[in-house]
């Protein structure tokens, strides 16, 4: 079976910037070579998100992801998807000040082929983003609901519900743009506020749980393909019922083994 006709063109930072107001960008997470290879000619960008700590490693949040773990997965993704524009999340604690951030970002560039790193934070982290970009590290920002702040904030909270928070989010976006980020993820924000953020900056805004008003979208692969079926956040659309397909296939395999229908004569030497 062949896939739907595809007009994939490898993206660069210049093309990402030009996409603003021209083309909606698609980003998807990947954590391994197999899926990265499947996604690479379909999505504009592949994010090795620290969400892997939850959906791959089964941990309750992203905070215990380590730099070594992220580098390991980034290498798998870059190997499987050599044509893709790959971005790596800098994990919690690896960019707590300018010097530590630069040391770790350089390590990422030296040990992987990722095109860029992503860091969470707004005005509070703009000096760190500036330090990275002025030392030739390409940075994608991440504002709004920031999963690395889950313990300090006491949960995952939709942002932009008050005038004060709306103003803060716009300040965050402007500060991260000024610091040199080439794009900004805006997560878990009222769509009316995401629209204002998108209009306020000249770099593309990639939304997740922020409505269709942004310059592009990102989804976690296991959510959008329905492999994670414990719960479905409101903003996720499942394009496949992956969990049911996998469970049914494994059940069929078990039945075939038990009834000696697998392997058949054609499947033996
Ligand atoms: O870690 C991740 O997958 C992310 C996306 C949800 C944007 O940061």
Short mmCIF file of C-alpha atoms and ligand atoms in Angstrom, two decimals:
data_model
loop_
_atom_site.label_atom_id
_atom_site.label_comp_id
_atom_site.label_asym_id
_atom_site.label_seq_id
_atom_site.Cartn_x
_atom_site.Cartn_y
_atom_site.Cartn_z
CA UNK A 1 0.00 0.00 0.00
CA UNK A 2 1.44 3.40 -0.91
CA UNK A 3 0.98 6.56 1.11
CA UNK A 4 -1.06 9.54 0.02
CA UNK A 5 0.87 11.71 -2.51
CA UNK A 6 3.20 13.96 -0.66
CA UNK A 7 4.93 17.25 -1.55
CA UNK A 8 7.58 17.07 1.19
CA UNK A 9 10.44 19.53 1.02
CA UNK A 10 13.14 19.56 3.69
CA UNK A 11 12.78 22.62 5.85
CA UNK A 12 15.42 25.05 7.12
CA UNK A 13 15.27 27.92 9.60
CA UNK A 14 14.90 30.35 6.69
CA UNK A 15 11.91 28.40 5.38
CA UNK A 16 10.42 28.14 8.89
CA UNK A 17 10.61 31.92 9.24
CA UNK A 18 9.13 32.43 5.76
CA UNK A 19 6.23 30.15 6.65
CA UNK A 20 4.83 32.86 8.94
CA UNK A 21 1.55 34.02 7.37
CA UNK A 22 2.14 31.74 4.36
CA UNK A 23 1.96 28.11 5.35
CA UNK A 24 0.84 26.22 8.45
CA UNK A 25 3.72 24.22 9.90
CA UNK A 26 3.35 20.66 11.19
CA UNK A 27 5.51 19.31 14.00
CA UNK A 28 5.28 15.87 15.59
CA UNK A 29 7.29 14.24 18.34
CA UNK A 30 9.39 11.11 17.79
CA UNK A 31 11.65 9.25 20.17
CA UNK A 32 13.08 6.44 18.06
CA UNK A 33 14.47 5.73 14.59
CA UNK A 34 11.52 3.61 13.45
CA UNK A 35 8.78 6.21 13.91
CA UNK A 36 11.06 9.12 13.02
CA UNK A 37 11.66 7.44 9.68
CA UNK A 38 7.92 7.11 9.10
CA UNK A 39 7.28 10.76 10.00
CA UNK A 40 10.25 12.42 8.32
CA UNK A 41 8.78 13.20 4.91
CA UNK A 42 5.38 14.11 6.30
CA UNK A 43 5.93 16.57 9.12
CA UNK A 44 7.97 19.78 8.70
CA UNK A 45 9.72 19.32 12.02
CA UNK A 46 10.33 16.42 14.38
CA UNK A 47 10.58 17.18 18.08
CA UNK A 48 12.44 14.86 20.41
CA UNK A 49 10.28 16.11 23.26
CA UNK A 50 10.99 15.43 26.90
CA UNK A 51 7.41 14.10 26.87
CA UNK A 52 9.30 10.87 26.09
CA UNK A 53 9.89 10.62 29.82
CA UNK A 54 6.13 10.09 30.20
CA UNK A 55 5.02 8.35 27.02
CA UNK A 56 8.19 6.29 26.46
CA UNK A 57 9.63 5.83 29.96
CA UNK A 58 6.27 5.78 31.79
CA UNK A 59 7.19 8.45 34.35
CA UNK A 60 4.53 10.77 35.83
CA UNK A 61 6.05 13.98 34.41
CA UNK A 62 8.95 15.23 32.27
CA UNK A 63 11.17 16.42 35.11
CA UNK A 64 13.36 13.36 35.57
CA UNK A 65 14.46 13.18 31.92
CA UNK A 66 18.25 13.46 31.75
CA UNK A 67 20.50 15.03 29.14
CA UNK A 68 22.06 11.62 28.39
CA UNK A 69 18.61 10.10 27.84
CA UNK A 70 17.60 12.96 25.51
CA UNK A 71 20.86 12.67 23.54
CA UNK A 72 20.35 8.91 23.19
CA UNK A 73 16.85 9.41 21.74
CA UNK A 74 17.97 12.33 19.56
CA UNK A 75 20.63 10.12 17.99
CA UNK A 76 18.07 7.42 17.27
CA UNK A 77 15.70 9.98 15.69
CA UNK A 78 18.45 11.64 13.62
CA UNK A 79 19.61 8.23 12.38
CA UNK A 80 16.10 7.20 11.35
CA UNK A 81 15.18 10.58 9.90
CA UNK A 82 18.26 12.04 8.28
CA UNK A 83 16.09 14.25 6.03
CA UNK A 84 14.16 15.80 8.90
CA UNK A 85 14.58 19.08 10.76
CA UNK A 86 14.98 17.68 14.28
CA UNK A 87 14.64 19.72 17.47
CA UNK A 88 15.66 18.42 20.90
CA UNK A 89 14.08 19.49 24.18
CA UNK A 90 16.67 20.56 26.72
CA UNK A 91 15.51 18.67 29.81
CA UNK A 92 14.71 20.17 33.20
CA UNK A 93 17.75 21.47 35.08
CA UNK A 94 20.06 21.61 32.05
CA UNK A 95 19.61 25.35 31.41
CA UNK A 96 19.32 26.82 34.88
CA UNK A 97 21.79 29.56 34.05
CA UNK A 98 23.51 30.92 30.94
CA UNK A 99 26.78 29.01 31.33
CA UNK A 100 25.19 25.66 32.13
CA UNK A 101 22.76 26.13 29.24
CA UNK A 102 25.51 26.87 26.74
CA UNK A 103 27.70 24.00 27.95
CA UNK A 104 24.79 21.56 27.58
CA UNK A 105 23.61 22.96 24.24
CA UNK A 106 27.15 22.64 22.84
CA UNK A 107 27.24 19.04 24.10
CA UNK A 108 23.94 18.40 22.28
CA UNK A 109 25.31 19.89 19.03
CA UNK A 110 28.54 17.93 19.36
CA UNK A 111 26.92 14.59 20.15
CA UNK A 112 23.84 14.69 17.89
CA UNK A 113 22.78 16.06 14.49
CA UNK A 114 19.78 18.00 15.79
CA UNK A 115 19.15 21.32 14.05
CA UNK A 116 17.92 23.14 17.16
CA UNK A 117 17.08 22.91 20.84
CA UNK A 118 13.85 23.88 22.60
CA UNK A 119 13.71 25.50 26.02
CA UNK A 120 10.74 26.32 28.21
CA UNK A 121 10.35 29.79 29.69
CA UNK A 122 9.35 33.36 28.88
CA UNK A 123 10.73 36.65 30.17
CA UNK A 124 12.31 34.70 33.07
CA UNK A 125 14.55 32.74 30.68
CA UNK A 126 15.07 35.30 27.88
CA UNK A 127 18.68 36.00 28.95
CA UNK A 128 19.45 32.27 28.66
CA UNK A 129 17.89 32.05 25.19
CA UNK A 130 19.86 35.15 24.16
CA UNK A 131 23.10 33.58 25.39
CA UNK A 132 22.42 30.43 23.36
CA UNK A 133 21.43 32.22 20.15
CA UNK A 134 24.37 34.60 20.34
CA UNK A 135 26.62 31.54 20.52
CA UNK A 136 25.18 30.00 17.32
CA UNK A 137 22.66 27.65 18.92
CA UNK A 138 19.28 27.65 17.16
CA UNK A 139 16.54 27.90 19.77
CA UNK A 140 12.81 27.22 19.69
CA UNK A 141 11.02 28.81 22.67
CA UNK A 142 8.15 27.25 24.63
CA UNK A 143 5.72 29.42 26.60
CA UNK A 144 2.24 29.11 28.10
CA UNK A 145 1.64 25.84 29.91
CA UNK A 146 5.18 24.59 30.46
CA UNK A 147 5.36 20.95 31.58
CA UNK A 148 8.75 21.49 33.26
CA UNK A 149 7.03 23.94 35.66
CA UNK A 150 4.39 21.36 36.73
CA UNK A 151 5.71 20.79 40.23
CA UNK A 152 6.43 24.45 41.01
CA UNK A 153 3.04 25.53 39.58
CA UNK A 154 1.17 22.68 41.29
CA UNK A 155 -0.32 21.17 38.13
CA UNK A 156 -0.97 21.69 34.44
CA UNK A 157 -3.02 24.86 34.14
CA UNK A 158 -4.52 26.40 31.01
CA UNK A 159 -3.00 29.86 30.61
CA UNK A 160 -4.36 33.23 29.53
CA UNK A 161 -7.54 33.24 31.56
CA UNK A 162 -6.97 36.67 33.13
CA UNK A 163 -6.00 39.99 31.53
CA UNK A 164 -2.82 39.96 33.62
CA UNK A 165 -1.82 36.49 32.39
CA UNK A 166 -2.65 37.43 28.79
CA UNK A 167 -0.33 40.43 29.06
CA UNK A 168 2.40 38.28 30.63
CA UNK A 169 2.17 35.72 27.82
CA UNK A 170 2.54 38.42 25.17
CA UNK A 171 5.55 39.83 27.07
CA UNK A 172 6.99 36.28 27.23
CA UNK A 173 6.61 35.78 23.49
CA UNK A 174 8.16 39.16 22.67
CA UNK A 175 11.08 38.53 25.05
CA UNK A 176 11.82 35.11 23.53
CA UNK A 177 11.56 36.50 19.99
CA UNK A 178 13.92 39.37 20.92
CA UNK A 179 16.33 36.82 22.41
CA UNK A 180 16.64 35.28 18.95
CA UNK A 181 14.37 32.21 18.97
CA UNK A 182 13.36 31.18 15.43
CA UNK A 183 9.94 29.87 16.54
CA UNK A 184 7.89 29.56 19.72
CA UNK A 185 5.71 26.72 20.97
CA UNK A 186 2.61 28.05 22.73
CA UNK A 187 0.99 25.34 24.83
CA UNK A 188 -2.31 25.20 26.72
CA UNK A 189 -3.43 28.78 26.10
CA UNK A 190 -6.92 30.16 25.36
CA UNK A 191 -7.16 30.40 21.59
CA UNK A 192 -8.17 34.08 21.77
CA UNK A 193 -4.89 34.77 23.60
CA UNK A 194 -2.86 32.49 21.31
CA UNK A 195 -4.16 34.61 18.40
CA UNK A 196 -2.84 37.79 20.03
CA UNK A 197 0.52 36.14 20.72
CA UNK A 198 0.73 34.91 17.11
CA UNK A 199 -0.01 38.42 15.84
CA UNK A 200 2.46 40.03 18.26
CA UNK A 201 5.58 38.22 17.03
CA UNK A 202 7.24 37.84 13.63
CA UNK A 203 8.47 34.30 14.23
CA UNK A 204 6.15 31.31 13.71
CA UNK A 205 4.09 30.24 16.71
CA UNK A 206 3.50 26.50 16.93
CA UNK A 207 0.45 25.70 19.01
CA UNK A 208 -0.58 22.74 21.12
CA UNK A 209 -3.89 23.14 22.90
CA UNK A 210 -3.98 26.71 21.63
CA UNK A 211 -6.60 26.57 18.83
CA UNK A 212 -6.11 26.85 15.07
CA UNK A 213 -5.01 30.48 15.20
CA UNK A 214 -1.28 29.78 15.42
CA UNK A 215 1.20 29.36 12.54
CA UNK A 216 1.39 25.61 13.03
CA UNK A 217 0.61 22.71 15.33
CA UNK A 218 2.54 20.12 17.32
CA UNK A 219 1.23 16.87 18.78
CA UNK A 220 2.82 14.05 20.73
CA UNK A 221 2.91 11.08 18.35
CA UNK A 222 1.54 8.51 20.81
CA UNK A 223 -1.43 10.78 21.58
CA UNK A 224 -2.32 11.53 17.95
CA UNK A 225 -1.95 7.90 16.88
CA UNK A 226 -3.97 6.66 19.84
CA UNK A 227 -1.26 4.47 21.37
CA UNK A 228 -1.71 6.20 24.71
CA UNK A 229 -5.33 5.38 25.56
CA UNK A 230 -5.53 6.00 29.32
CA UNK A 231 -6.95 9.48 28.76
CA UNK A 232 -7.30 11.95 25.91
CA UNK A 233 -6.66 15.62 26.57
CA UNK A 234 -9.35 17.87 24.99
CA UNK A 235 -6.88 19.31 22.48
CA UNK A 236 -5.73 15.96 21.06
CA UNK A 237 -7.24 14.53 17.90
CA UNK A 238 -6.64 10.80 17.47
CA UNK A 239 -5.88 10.02 13.84
CA UNK A 240 -5.54 6.31 14.52
CA UNK A 241 -6.80 3.92 17.17
CA UNK A 242 -3.26 2.59 17.63
CA UNK A 243 -3.85 0.89 20.99
CA UNK A 244 -6.78 -1.18 19.69
CA UNK A 245 -4.97 -2.09 16.47
CA UNK A 246 -1.88 -3.23 18.39
CA UNK A 247 -3.81 -5.16 21.04
CA UNK A 248 -5.94 -6.92 18.40
CA UNK A 249 -2.87 -7.82 16.35
CA UNK A 250 -1.04 -9.28 19.36
CA UNK A 251 -4.18 -11.18 20.38
CA UNK A 252 -4.43 -12.62 16.86
CA UNK A 253 -0.74 -13.62 17.03
CA UNK A 254 -1.28 -15.35 20.39
CA UNK A 255 -4.32 -17.22 19.03
CA UNK A 256 -2.37 -18.29 15.93
CA UNK A 257 0.48 -19.60 18.10
CA UNK A 258 -1.89 -21.44 20.42
CA UNK A 259 -3.82 -23.03 17.53
CA UNK A 260 -0.59 -23.82 15.61
CA UNK A 261 -1.68 -21.59 12.68
CA UNK A 262 1.59 -19.67 13.04
CA UNK A 263 4.06 -20.35 11.59
CA UNK A 264 2.64 -21.92 8.45
CA UNK A 265 4.57 -24.04 5.92
CA UNK A 266 5.32 -20.82 3.97
CA UNK A 267 6.90 -19.29 7.08
CA UNK A 268 9.33 -22.09 7.82
CA UNK A 269 12.80 -23.05 6.44
O1 LIG B 1 7.88 17.41 25.18
C1 LIG B 1 7.09 17.60 24.26
O2 LIG B 1 6.64 16.67 23.56
C2 LIG B 1 6.69 18.97 23.99
C3 LIG B 1 5.50 19.20 23.10
C4 LIG B 1 4.27 18.82 23.80
C5 LIG B 1 5.46 20.58 22.58
O3 LIG B 1 7.28 19.88 24.49
#
